[in-house]
Short mmCIF file of C-alpha atoms in Angstrom, two decimals:
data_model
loop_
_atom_site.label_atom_id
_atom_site.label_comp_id
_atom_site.label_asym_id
_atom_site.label_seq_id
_atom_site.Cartn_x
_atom_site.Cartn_y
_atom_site.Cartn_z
CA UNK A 16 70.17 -17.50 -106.21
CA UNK A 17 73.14 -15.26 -106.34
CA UNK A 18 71.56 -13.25 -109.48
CA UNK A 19 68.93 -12.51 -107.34
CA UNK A 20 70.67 -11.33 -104.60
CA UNK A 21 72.54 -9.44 -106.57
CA UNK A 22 69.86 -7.90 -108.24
CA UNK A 23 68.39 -6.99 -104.99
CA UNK A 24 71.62 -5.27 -103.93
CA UNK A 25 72.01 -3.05 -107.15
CA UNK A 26 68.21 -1.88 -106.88
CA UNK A 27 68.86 -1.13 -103.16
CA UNK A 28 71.82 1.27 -104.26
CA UNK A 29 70.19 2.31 -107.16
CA UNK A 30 67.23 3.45 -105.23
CA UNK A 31 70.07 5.31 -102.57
CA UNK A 32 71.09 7.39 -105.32
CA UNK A 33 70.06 10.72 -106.33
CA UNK A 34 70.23 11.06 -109.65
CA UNK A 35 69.76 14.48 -111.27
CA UNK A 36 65.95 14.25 -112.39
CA UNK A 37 65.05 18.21 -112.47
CA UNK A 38 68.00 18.10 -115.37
CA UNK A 39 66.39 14.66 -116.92
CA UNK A 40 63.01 16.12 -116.69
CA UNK A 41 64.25 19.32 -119.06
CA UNK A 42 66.05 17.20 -121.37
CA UNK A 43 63.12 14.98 -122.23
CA UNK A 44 60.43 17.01 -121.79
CA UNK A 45 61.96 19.51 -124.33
CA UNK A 46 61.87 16.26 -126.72
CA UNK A 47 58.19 15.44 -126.18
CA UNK A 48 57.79 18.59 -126.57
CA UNK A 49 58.90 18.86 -130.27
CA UNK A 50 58.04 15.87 -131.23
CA UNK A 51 54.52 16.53 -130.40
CA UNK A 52 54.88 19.83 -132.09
CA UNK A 53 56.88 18.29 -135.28
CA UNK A 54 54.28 16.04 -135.76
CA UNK A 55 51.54 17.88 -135.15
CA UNK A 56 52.73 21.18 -137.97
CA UNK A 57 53.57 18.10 -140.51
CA UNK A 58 49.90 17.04 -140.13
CA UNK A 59 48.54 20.66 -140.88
CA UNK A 60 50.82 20.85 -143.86
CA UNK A 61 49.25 17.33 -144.87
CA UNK A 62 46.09 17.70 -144.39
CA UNK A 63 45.11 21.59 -144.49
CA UNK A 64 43.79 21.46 -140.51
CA UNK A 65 45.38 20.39 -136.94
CA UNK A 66 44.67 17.02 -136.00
CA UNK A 67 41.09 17.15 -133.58
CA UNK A 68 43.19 14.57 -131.36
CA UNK A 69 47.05 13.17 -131.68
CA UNK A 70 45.57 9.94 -132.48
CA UNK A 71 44.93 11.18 -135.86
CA UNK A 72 48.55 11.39 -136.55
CA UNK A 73 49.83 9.50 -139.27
CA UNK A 74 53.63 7.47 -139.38
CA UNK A 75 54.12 7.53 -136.34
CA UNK A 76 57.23 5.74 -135.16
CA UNK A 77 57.81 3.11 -132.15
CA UNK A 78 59.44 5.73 -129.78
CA UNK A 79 56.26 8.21 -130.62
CA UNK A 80 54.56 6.44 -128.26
CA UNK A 81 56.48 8.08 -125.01
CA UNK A 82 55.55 11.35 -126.41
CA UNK A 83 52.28 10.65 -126.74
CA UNK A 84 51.78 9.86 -123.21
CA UNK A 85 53.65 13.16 -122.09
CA UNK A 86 52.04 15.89 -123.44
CA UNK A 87 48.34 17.51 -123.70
CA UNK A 88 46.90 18.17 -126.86
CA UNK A 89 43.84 20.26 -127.36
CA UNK A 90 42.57 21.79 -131.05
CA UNK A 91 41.36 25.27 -130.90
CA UNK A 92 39.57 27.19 -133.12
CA UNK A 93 42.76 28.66 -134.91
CA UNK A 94 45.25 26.79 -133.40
CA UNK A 95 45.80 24.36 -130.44
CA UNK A 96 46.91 24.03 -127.02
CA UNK A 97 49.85 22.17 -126.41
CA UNK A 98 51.21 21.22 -122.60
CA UNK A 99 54.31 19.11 -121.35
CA UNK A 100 52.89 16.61 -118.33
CA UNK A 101 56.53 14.50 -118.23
CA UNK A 102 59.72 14.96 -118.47
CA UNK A 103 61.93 11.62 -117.37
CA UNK A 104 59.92 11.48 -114.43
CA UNK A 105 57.58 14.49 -113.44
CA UNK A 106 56.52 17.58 -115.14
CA UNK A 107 59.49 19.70 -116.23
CA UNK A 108 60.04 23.51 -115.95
CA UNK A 109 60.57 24.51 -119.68
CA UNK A 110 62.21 27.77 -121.05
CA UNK A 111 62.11 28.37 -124.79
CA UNK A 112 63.08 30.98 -127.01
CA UNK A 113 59.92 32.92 -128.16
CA UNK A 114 61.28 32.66 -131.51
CA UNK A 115 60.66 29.15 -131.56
CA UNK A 116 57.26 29.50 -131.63
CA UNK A 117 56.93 31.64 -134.59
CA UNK A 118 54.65 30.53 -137.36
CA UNK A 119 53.42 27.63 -135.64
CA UNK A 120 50.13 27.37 -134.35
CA UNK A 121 50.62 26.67 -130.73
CA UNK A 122 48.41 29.06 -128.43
CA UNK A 123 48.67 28.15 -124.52
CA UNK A 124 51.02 25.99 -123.00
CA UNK A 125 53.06 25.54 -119.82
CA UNK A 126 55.88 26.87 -121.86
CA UNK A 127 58.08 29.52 -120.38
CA UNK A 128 58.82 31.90 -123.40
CA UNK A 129 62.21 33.68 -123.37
CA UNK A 130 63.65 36.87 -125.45
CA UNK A 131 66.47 35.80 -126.83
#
């Protein structure tokens, strides 16, 4: 009984808390972000083409899955489409150098590309 009243009580505080999500969001979203992209170059140099659809990716390990689930993936003719949906909890504001983009294949995204 006390466990669960104790429980309870930490949940209650946790939920008073404001932890610093916009900062969470960045961090993680830049991760899903390349991760998708790491995986999704390493296929090309595989196999010649970008995957049609990230299910196509090959060795994929257990934390791949969170990735998976926070970003949009669409092939294009030359190229593909790549877009960040979650961060820790909602869909983060992203800045990246535009340098970090060069030589890879990504077209449009939700990216915010910087000058260094």
């Amino acid at each position: 009984m006390w466990k669960i009243l104790l429980i309870g009580l930490m949940a209650v505080y946790i939920s008073g808390c404001d932890f610093p999500t916009e900062s969470m969001d960045k961090k993680f979203g830049e991760q899903n972000f390349n991760s998708a992209i790491s995986l999704i170059e390493l296929h090309k140099v595989r196999n010649g083409s970008y995957p049609q659809r990230l299910d196509e990716l090959e060795f994929l390990g257990d934390w791949d899955a969170i990735w998976l689930s926070s970003v949009d993936y669409k092939k294009t003719k030359t190229g593909y489409n790549l877009f960040v949906t979650k961060g820790w909890m909602s869909e983060p504001e992203l800045e990246l150098s535009v340098r970090f983009k060069q030589g890879l294949g990504i077209e449009e995204s939700n990216i915010i590309w910087v000058n260094d």
